[in-house]
Amino acid sequence: MKKLILFLFVSLSTSLFCFGQGKSALKNIQSIKFYGVDYSQVKIFGADESPAQFKEAFRRINELFITEAKKYNVGKQLKKEVTEISLDAVNQVNENIDLSKLMTPKREYSLNKEEIKATIDALPIQKTSGVGMVFIAQFLDKSNNRGTYEVVFFNTETKEIIEEWITSGKARGFGLRNYWAGSIHSALKKL
């Protein structure tokens, strides 16, 4: 009985420690590698554009982190040094999006913890020490002019998730790329 009580106490203590560790663990992180926006799991509701048009827009949205670095400055928002911006991994997974599954008739969609972990595990990055950050696009809702994203910080060597939270941003702008990039820009301000 004592062993069971001790086991339960240790398990509960470990769970509470791990649960509370994320935010404080982020405070200790000085620098990150930024990987862009992973659209491999996204669902789109209420848009008139074709899945192929969206796929092209996704690539062009990610390019904004390079071409308009001042406007889409992740490091400034997080108050962390961004040592590297590497879009290769997200470009690879975004290129392999199944266009037939992109659009949805449902007004709501979100990823569960297992899907988020699987998305991080599928990112084709080099296993080096450090902390990576990626936006995982979840739901682009044209009827509400809103994009929903999971912000994920992870160990780049083990792909263990350090911290994650959901955020959203108001979509605005002229043209498909700028419109949905507007939701990223708006979500960035909330970091």
C-alpha positions in Angstrom: 0.0 0.0 0.0 2.8 2.4 0.9 4.4 1.7 -2.5 1.2 2.5 -4.3 0.8 5.8 -2.4 4.4 6.7 -3.1 3.9 5.8 -6.8 0.8 8.0 -7.0 2.5 10.9 -5.2 5.5 10.8 -7.5 3.3 10.4 -10.6 1.1 13.4 -9.5 4.2 15.5 -8.6 5.8 14.7 -12.0 2.6 15.5 -13.9 2.2 18.8 -12.1 5.9 19.7 -12.7 5.6 18.9 -16.4 2.3 20.7 -16.7 3.7 23.9 -15.2 7.1 23.6 -16.8 6.2 24.9 -20.3 5.8 28.7 -19.6 8.8 28.8 -17.3 10.8 26.7 -19.7 10.1 29.3 -22.5 11.4 32.1 -20.3 14.8 30.3 -20.1 15.1 29.9 -23.9 17.3 32.6 -25.4 17.1 31.7 -29.1 14.9 29.7 -31.5 15.0 28.3 -35.0 11.9 29.3 -36.9 10.4 27.0 -39.4 7.4 29.0 -40.7 3.8 27.8 -41.1 3.0 24.2 -41.6 -0.3 23.9 -43.6 -0.2 20.1 -43.8 -3.2 19.7 -41.5 -5.2 22.8 -42.3 -8.9 22.8 -43.2 -10.5 25.6 -45.1 -14.1 26.7 -44.8 -16.2 29.1 -46.9 -13.6 30.1 -49.5 -14.2 30.3 -53.3 -10.6 29.7 -54.3 -9.4 26.3 -55.4 -7.3 24.0 -53.3 -4.4 24.5 -55.8 -4.6 28.3 -55.4 -4.4 27.8 -51.6 -1.4 25.5 -52.0 0.5 28.2 -54.0 -0.6 30.9 -51.5 0.8 28.8 -48.6 4.3 28.8 -50.2 4.1 32.5 -50.9 2.9 33.3 -47.3 5.9 31.5 -45.9 8.2 33.5 -48.1 7.0 36.7 -46.3 9.1 35.7 -43.3 12.2 36.3 -45.5 11.0 39.0 -47.9 9.1 41.1 -45.3 11.2 40.1 -42.3 10.5 43.4 -40.4 6.8 43.0 -40.7 6.7 39.3 -39.9 9.4 39.4 -37.1 8.8 36.4 -34.9 11.9 37.1 -32.7 10.7 40.7 -31.9 7.3 39.5 -30.9 8.7 36.7 -28.7 11.7 38.8 -27.4 14.0 35.9 -28.4 16.8 35.7 -30.9 15.9 33.9 -34.1 19.1 32.1 -35.1 17.7 30.7 -38.2 14.7 30.9 -40.4 14.4 27.7 -42.4 11.3 27.2 -44.6 12.6 24.0 -46.3 10.8 21.6 -43.9 7.4 23.3 -44.1 7.7 23.8 -47.8 8.3 20.1 -48.2 5.2 19.0 -46.1 3.1 21.8 -47.6 4.0 20.5 -51.1 2.6 17.1 -50.2 -0.8 18.4 -49.1 -3.7 16.2 -50.3 -5.7 18.8 -52.2 -8.9 16.7 -52.0 -8.9 17.0 -48.2 -8.2 20.7 -47.9 -11.7 22.1 -48.0 -14.3 21.2 -45.4 -18.1 21.8 -45.1 -17.8 22.0 -41.3 -17.8 25.3 -39.5 -15.3 24.2 -36.9 -12.0 22.2 -36.9 -9.1 21.8 -34.5 -6.2 19.4 -34.0 -5.9 17.3 -31.0 -2.6 16.8 -29.0 -1.7 13.6 -30.9 -2.2 15.2 -34.3 0.0 18.1 -33.2 2.7 15.8 -32.0 2.5 13.8 -35.3 2.8 17.0 -37.3 6.0 17.9 -35.4 7.3 14.4 -35.8 6.7 14.6 -39.6 8.7 17.8 -40.0 11.8 16.8 -42.0 14.4 18.8 -40.1 18.0 18.0 -39.1 18.4 16.7 -35.6 20.5 19.3 -34.0 20.4 20.8 -30.5 18.2 23.8 -30.0 14.6 24.9 -29.8 12.4 25.1 -32.9 9.2 27.0 -33.4 6.5 26.5 -36.0 3.0 27.6 -36.6 0.7 24.7 -37.5 -2.3 26.1 -39.4 -5.5 24.5 -38.2 -8.5 26.3 -39.7 -9.0 29.0 -42.2 -12.5 30.3 -41.9 -13.5 32.7 -44.7 -17.0 33.2 -43.2 -15.4 34.7 -40.0 -12.3 36.2 -41.7 -10.1 34.2 -39.2 -7.2 31.9 -39.3 -6.5 29.6 -36.3 -2.9 28.4 -35.6 -1.1 26.2 -33.1 2.1 27.8 -31.9 4.5 25.0 -31.1 8.0 25.2 -29.5 9.9 21.9 -29.6 13.3 20.4 -29.1 14.9 20.1 -32.5 16.9 17.1 -31.6 14.2 14.9 -30.0 11.1 16.7 -31.4 9.7 16.8 -27.9 7.1 19.5 -27.5 8.2 22.1 -25.0 5.2 24.4 -25.1 2.2 24.9 -27.4 -0.9 27.1 -27.5 -3.6 28.0 -29.9 -3.9 31.5 -31.4 -5.9 33.1 -34.1 -5.8 36.2 -36.3 -8.1 38.3 -38.3 -7.6 37.8 -42.1 -7.5 40.9 -44.2 -5.8 42.2 -47.3 -6.1 42.2 -51.1 -5.6 38.8 -52.9 -5.4 35.3 -51.5 -1.9 35.4 -50.2 -2.2 38.8 -48.5 -5.6 38.0 -47.0 -4.4 34.9 -45.2 -1.0 36.4 -44.4 -3.0 39.1 -42.6 -4.2 36.4 -40.2 -0.6 35.3 -39.5 0.4 39.0 -39.0 -2.5 39.4 -36.6 -1.7 36.2 -34.8 2.0 37.2 -34.5 1.0 40.3 -32.6 -0.6 38.1 -29.9 2.6 36.2 -29.2 
